């Protein structure tokens, strides 16, 4: 009887092992890498507009900071993305976040003062989707030029093809 039990237990363990392997294989990414993953590494700022130490920035320019990872939009606020002008005076503005481009946008409420140095700061309260904060605050400075950007935007015209879609 004990050899029958031992054989049954061995068979059961083999079946459970096969089921586990099948389950784990089904959980892997099989769609070419399009599945969403959340990183536990600290996010970083990868680009800013204006660039760090830029000169001649337009006085009507919005500031942007692009992140290495998708961030939690509720952590990107007027308290976590700030702009200071002369004498460390706070510049009032509106902060938004574009998840598609992973970009935070600071829009000043008024034109920036011409030929003036400014410092932008993103605090460690800014977090990614896994609630991981920036490893350290990110700060950059720039100087405005004499004028606002008056370049008219260039519209893009979409012309549908005469060919039917298949």
PDB file of C-alpha atoms in Angstrom:
ATOM      1  CA  UNK A   1       0.000   0.000   0.000  1.00  0.00           C
ATOM      2  CA  UNK A   2       2.844   2.434   0.773  1.00  0.00           C
ATOM      3  CA  UNK A   3       4.314   1.981  -2.730  1.00  0.00           C
ATOM      4  CA  UNK A   4       0.932   2.909  -4.198  1.00  0.00           C
ATOM      5  CA  UNK A   5       0.810   6.041  -2.019  1.00  0.00           C
ATOM      6  CA  UNK A   6       4.381   6.961  -2.977  1.00  0.00           C
ATOM      7  CA  UNK A   7       3.563   6.531  -6.658  1.00  0.00           C
ATOM      8  CA  UNK A   8       0.441   8.639  -6.280  1.00  0.00           C
ATOM      9  CA  UNK A   9       2.336  11.398  -4.462  1.00  0.00           C
ATOM     10  CA  UNK A  10       5.064  11.382  -7.165  1.00  0.00           C
ATOM     11  CA  UNK A  11       2.418  11.608  -9.908  1.00  0.00           C
ATOM     12  CA  UNK A  12       0.635  14.411  -8.092  1.00  0.00           C
ATOM     13  CA  UNK A  13       3.884  16.383  -7.667  1.00  0.00           C
ATOM     14  CA  UNK A  14       4.693  15.942 -11.361  1.00  0.00           C
ATOM     15  CA  UNK A  15       1.247  17.212 -12.341  1.00  0.00           C
ATOM     16  CA  UNK A  16       1.508  20.223 -10.022  1.00  0.00           C
ATOM     17  CA  UNK A  17       4.960  21.030 -11.412  1.00  0.00           C
ATOM     18  CA  UNK A  18       3.636  20.928 -14.972  1.00  0.00           C
ATOM     19  CA  UNK A  19       0.660  23.111 -14.052  1.00  0.00           C
ATOM     20  CA  UNK A  20       2.997  25.635 -12.369  1.00  0.00           C
ATOM     21  CA  UNK A  21       5.270  25.771 -15.417  1.00  0.00           C
ATOM     22  CA  UNK A  22       2.276  26.232 -17.725  1.00  0.00           C
ATOM     23  CA  UNK A  23       0.854  28.991 -15.512  1.00  0.00           C
ATOM     24  CA  UNK A  24       4.150  30.856 -15.307  1.00  0.00           C
ATOM     25  CA  UNK A  25       4.607  30.600 -19.074  1.00  0.00           C
ATOM     26  CA  UNK A  26       1.145  32.029 -19.617  1.00  0.00           C
ATOM     27  CA  UNK A  27       2.020  35.026 -17.439  1.00  0.00           C
ATOM     28  CA  UNK A  28       4.999  36.149 -19.487  1.00  0.00           C
ATOM     29  CA  UNK A  29       4.816  38.931 -22.075  1.00  0.00           C
ATOM     30  CA  UNK A  30       4.017  37.399 -25.452  1.00  0.00           C
ATOM     31  CA  UNK A  31       2.728  40.449 -27.328  1.00  0.00           C
ATOM     32  CA  UNK A  32       6.036  41.958 -28.399  1.00  0.00           C
ATOM     33  CA  UNK A  33       6.679  43.981 -25.263  1.00  0.00           C
ATOM     34  CA  UNK A  34       3.614  46.205 -25.341  1.00  0.00           C
ATOM     35  CA  UNK A  35       2.473  45.244 -21.868  1.00  0.00           C
ATOM     36  CA  UNK A  36       2.731  47.888 -19.182  1.00  0.00           C
ATOM     37  CA  UNK A  37       5.365  47.470 -16.512  1.00  0.00           C
ATOM     38  CA  UNK A  38       5.927  49.608 -13.472  1.00  0.00           C
ATOM     39  CA  UNK A  39       9.486  50.409 -12.509  1.00  0.00           C
ATOM     40  CA  UNK A  40      10.714  50.424  -8.929  1.00  0.00           C
ATOM     41  CA  UNK A  41      13.860  52.358  -9.912  1.00  0.00           C
ATOM     42  CA  UNK A  42      13.909  56.062  -9.104  1.00  0.00           C
ATOM     43  CA  UNK A  43      12.650  58.186 -11.999  1.00  0.00           C
ATOM     44  CA  UNK A  44      14.859  60.941 -13.403  1.00  0.00           C
ATOM     45  CA  UNK A  45      14.351  64.137 -15.363  1.00  0.00           C
ATOM     46  CA  UNK A  46      15.695  63.468 -18.861  1.00  0.00           C
ATOM     47  CA  UNK A  47      15.073  66.824 -20.582  1.00  0.00           C
ATOM     48  CA  UNK A  48      13.902  70.339 -19.825  1.00  0.00           C
ATOM     49  CA  UNK A  49      12.673  73.328 -21.801  1.00  0.00           C
ATOM     50  CA  UNK A  50      14.287  75.764 -21.529  1.00  0.00           C
ATOM     51  CA  UNK A  51      17.473  73.757 -21.239  1.00  0.00           C
ATOM     52  CA  UNK A  52      19.631  74.116 -18.157  1.00  0.00           C
ATOM     53  CA  UNK A  53      21.728  77.323 -18.349  1.00  0.00           C
ATOM     54  CA  UNK A  54      19.873  78.470 -21.489  1.00  0.00           C
ATOM     55  CA  UNK A  55      19.975  82.160 -22.345  1.00  0.00           C
ATOM     56  CA  UNK A  56      17.529  84.153 -24.415  1.00  0.00           C
ATOM     57  CA  UNK A  57      14.491  82.081 -23.374  1.00  0.00           C
ATOM     58  CA  UNK A  58      11.206  83.600 -24.525  1.00  0.00           C
ATOM     59  CA  UNK A  59       9.352  85.518 -21.829  1.00  0.00           C
ATOM     60  CA  UNK A  60       6.087  83.779 -22.731  1.00  0.00           C
ATOM     61  CA  UNK A  61       7.537  80.254 -22.727  1.00  0.00           C
ATOM     62  CA  UNK A  62       6.030  77.380 -20.746  1.00  0.00           C
ATOM     63  CA  UNK A  63       8.554  75.265 -18.858  1.00  0.00           C
ATOM     64  CA  UNK A  64       8.606  71.517 -19.367  1.00  0.00           C
ATOM     65  CA  UNK A  65      10.359  68.630 -17.657  1.00  0.00           C
ATOM     66  CA  UNK A  66      10.320  65.175 -19.233  1.00  0.00           C
ATOM     67  CA  UNK A  67      10.698  62.127 -16.999  1.00  0.00           C
ATOM     68  CA  UNK A  68      12.320  58.747 -17.620  1.00  0.00           C
ATOM     69  CA  UNK A  69       9.172  56.961 -16.424  1.00  0.00           C
ATOM     70  CA  UNK A  70       5.429  57.509 -16.320  1.00  0.00           C
ATOM     71  CA  UNK A  71       4.657  59.552 -13.242  1.00  0.00           C
ATOM     72  CA  UNK A  72       1.641  59.747 -10.945  1.00  0.00           C
ATOM     73  CA  UNK A  73      -0.101  62.929 -12.074  1.00  0.00           C
ATOM     74  CA  UNK A  74      -1.403  63.772  -8.594  1.00  0.00           C
ATOM     75  CA  UNK A  75       2.188  64.161  -7.369  1.00  0.00           C
ATOM     76  CA  UNK A  76       3.027  66.787  -9.998  1.00  0.00           C
ATOM     77  CA  UNK A  77       1.588  69.984  -8.583  1.00  0.00           C
ATOM     78  CA  UNK A  78       2.334  73.659  -8.077  1.00  0.00           C
ATOM     79  CA  UNK A  79       4.046  72.601  -4.822  1.00  0.00           C
ATOM     80  CA  UNK A  80       6.298  69.994  -6.462  1.00  0.00           C
ATOM     81  CA  UNK A  81       7.154  71.935  -9.673  1.00  0.00           C
ATOM     82  CA  UNK A  82       8.104  75.520  -8.878  1.00  0.00           C
ATOM     83  CA  UNK A  83       9.719  78.497 -10.573  1.00  0.00           C
ATOM     84  CA  UNK A  84      11.551  81.286  -8.767  1.00  0.00           C
ATOM     85  CA  UNK A  85      12.727  84.596 -10.131  1.00  0.00           C
ATOM     86  CA  UNK A  86      14.955  87.347  -8.724  1.00  0.00           C
ATOM     87  CA  UNK A  87      15.493  87.252  -4.946  1.00  0.00           C
ATOM     88  CA  UNK A  88      14.018  83.716  -4.900  1.00  0.00           C
ATOM     89  CA  UNK A  89      10.533  85.143  -5.411  1.00  0.00           C
ATOM     90  CA  UNK A  90       7.964  82.524  -6.406  1.00  0.00           C
ATOM     91  CA  UNK A  91       6.442  82.796  -9.879  1.00  0.00           C
ATOM     92  CA  UNK A  92       2.727  81.958  -9.937  1.00  0.00           C
ATOM     93  CA  UNK A  93       1.662  79.440 -12.525  1.00  0.00           C
ATOM     94  CA  UNK A  94      -0.350  76.353 -13.403  1.00  0.00           C
ATOM     95  CA  UNK A  95       1.171  72.868 -13.424  1.00  0.00           C
ATOM     96  CA  UNK A  96      -0.153  70.020 -15.567  1.00  0.00           C
ATOM     97  CA  UNK A  97       1.118  66.577 -16.560  1.00  0.00           C
ATOM     98  CA  UNK A  98       0.940  64.874 -19.966  1.00  0.00           C
ATOM     99  CA  UNK A  99       1.216  61.121 -19.333  1.00  0.00           C
ATOM    100  CA  UNK A 100       1.605  60.247 -23.035  1.00  0.00           C
ATOM    101  CA  UNK A 101       4.874  62.189 -23.263  1.00  0.00           C
ATOM    102  CA  UNK A 102       5.789  61.813 -19.546  1.00  0.00           C
ATOM    103  CA  UNK A 103       6.087  65.615 -19.383  1.00  0.00           C
ATOM    104  CA  UNK A 104       5.275  68.074 -16.592  1.00  0.00           C
ATOM    105  CA  UNK A 105       4.349  71.584 -17.781  1.00  0.00           C
ATOM    106  CA  UNK A 106       4.624  74.804 -15.779  1.00  0.00           C
ATOM    107  CA  UNK A 107       2.662  77.679 -17.397  1.00  0.00           C
ATOM    108  CA  UNK A 108       3.421  81.028 -15.740  1.00  0.00           C
ATOM    109  CA  UNK A 109       0.339  83.162 -15.062  1.00  0.00           C
ATOM    110  CA  UNK A 110       2.068  86.205 -16.610  1.00  0.00           C
ATOM    111  CA  UNK A 111       4.982  86.924 -18.922  1.00  0.00           C
ATOM    112  CA  UNK A 112       8.366  86.356 -17.354  1.00  0.00           C
ATOM    113  CA  UNK A 113      10.525  89.450 -16.906  1.00  0.00           C
ATOM    114  CA  UNK A 114      12.942  90.087 -19.782  1.00  0.00           C
ATOM    115  CA  UNK A 115      16.691  89.506 -19.287  1.00  0.00           C
ATOM    116  CA  UNK A 116      16.168  87.837 -15.920  1.00  0.00           C
ATOM    117  CA  UNK A 117      17.530  84.669 -14.321  1.00  0.00           C
ATOM    118  CA  UNK A 118      15.052  82.030 -13.131  1.00  0.00           C
ATOM    119  CA  UNK A 119      15.397  78.735 -11.284  1.00  0.00           C
ATOM    120  CA  UNK A 120      12.985  75.830 -11.733  1.00  0.00           C
ATOM    121  CA  UNK A 121      12.728  73.006  -9.209  1.00  0.00           C
ATOM    122  CA  UNK A 122      11.049  69.603  -9.113  1.00  0.00           C
ATOM    123  CA  UNK A 123      10.895  68.131  -5.625  1.00  0.00           C
ATOM    124  CA  UNK A 124      11.149  64.551  -4.369  1.00  0.00           C
ATOM    125  CA  UNK A 125       7.385  64.586  -3.777  1.00  0.00           C
ATOM    126  CA  UNK A 126       7.134  63.798  -7.497  1.00  0.00           C
ATOM    127  CA  UNK A 127       6.626  60.026  -7.830  1.00  0.00           C
ATOM    128  CA  UNK A 128       6.269  57.374 -10.522  1.00  0.00           C
ATOM    129  CA  UNK A 129       3.382  54.899 -10.810  1.00  0.00           C
ATOM    130  CA  UNK A 130       5.020  52.577  -8.261  1.00  0.00           C
ATOM    131  CA  UNK A 131       5.132  55.487  -5.755  1.00  0.00           C
ATOM    132  CA  UNK A 132       8.928  55.761  -6.111  1.00  0.00           C
ATOM    133  CA  UNK A 133      10.136  59.344  -5.781  1.00  0.00           C
ATOM    134  CA  UNK A 134      12.926  61.126  -7.609  1.00  0.00           C
ATOM    135  CA  UNK A 135      16.197  60.186  -5.886  1.00  0.00           C
ATOM    136  CA  UNK A 136      16.860  63.893  -5.323  1.00  0.00           C
ATOM    137  CA  UNK A 137      15.264  67.190  -6.233  1.00  0.00           C
ATOM    138  CA  UNK A 138      15.988  68.375  -9.783  1.00  0.00           C
ATOM    139  CA  UNK A 139      16.879  72.031 -10.293  1.00  0.00           C
ATOM    140  CA  UNK A 140      17.839  73.986 -13.375  1.00  0.00           C
ATOM    141  CA  UNK A 141      18.291  77.619 -14.238  1.00  0.00           C
ATOM    142  CA  UNK A 142      17.864  79.743 -17.340  1.00  0.00           C
ATOM    143  CA  UNK A 143      17.827  83.399 -18.361  1.00  0.00           C
ATOM    144  CA  UNK A 144      15.100  85.050 -20.390  1.00  0.00           C
ATOM    145  CA  UNK A 145      15.782  87.134 -23.455  1.00  0.00           C
ATOM    146  CA  UNK A 146      14.371  90.514 -24.333  1.00  0.00           C
ATOM    147  CA  UNK A 147      11.176  89.353 -26.064  1.00  0.00           C
ATOM    148  CA  UNK A 148       8.311  86.920 -26.178  1.00  0.00           C
ATOM    149  CA  UNK A 149       8.142  84.201 -28.826  1.00  0.00           C
ATOM    150  CA  UNK A 150       5.909  85.605 -31.573  1.00  0.00           C
ATOM    151  CA  UNK A 151       6.473  82.848 -34.127  1.00  0.00           C
ATOM    152  CA  UNK A 152       3.099  81.788 -35.468  1.00  0.00           C
ATOM    153  CA  UNK A 153       2.332  78.082 -35.193  1.00  0.00           C
ATOM    154  CA  UNK A 154       2.418  76.120 -38.429  1.00  0.00           C
ATOM    155  CA  UNK A 155      -0.824  74.236 -39.041  1.00  0.00           C
ATOM    156  CA  UNK A 156      -0.627  70.686 -40.305  1.00  0.00           C
ATOM    157  CA  UNK A 157      -3.176  69.793 -42.956  1.00  0.00           C
ATOM    158  CA  UNK A 158      -4.477  66.251 -43.124  1.00  0.00           C
ATOM    159  CA  UNK A 159      -5.613  65.099 -46.549  1.00  0.00           C
ATOM    160  CA  UNK A 160      -7.301  61.725 -46.616  1.00  0.00           C
ATOM    161  CA  UNK A 161      -6.123  59.406 -49.307  1.00  0.00           C
ATOM    162  CA  UNK A 162      -8.360  58.797 -52.313  1.00  0.00           C
ATOM    163  CA  UNK A 163      -7.627  55.113 -51.882  1.00  0.00           C
ATOM    164  CA  UNK A 164     -10.137  53.192 -49.815  1.00  0.00           C
ATOM    165  CA  UNK A 165      -8.932  51.768 -46.523  1.00  0.00           C
ATOM    166  CA  UNK A 166      -8.731  48.019 -46.444  1.00  0.00           C
TER     167      UNK A 166
END
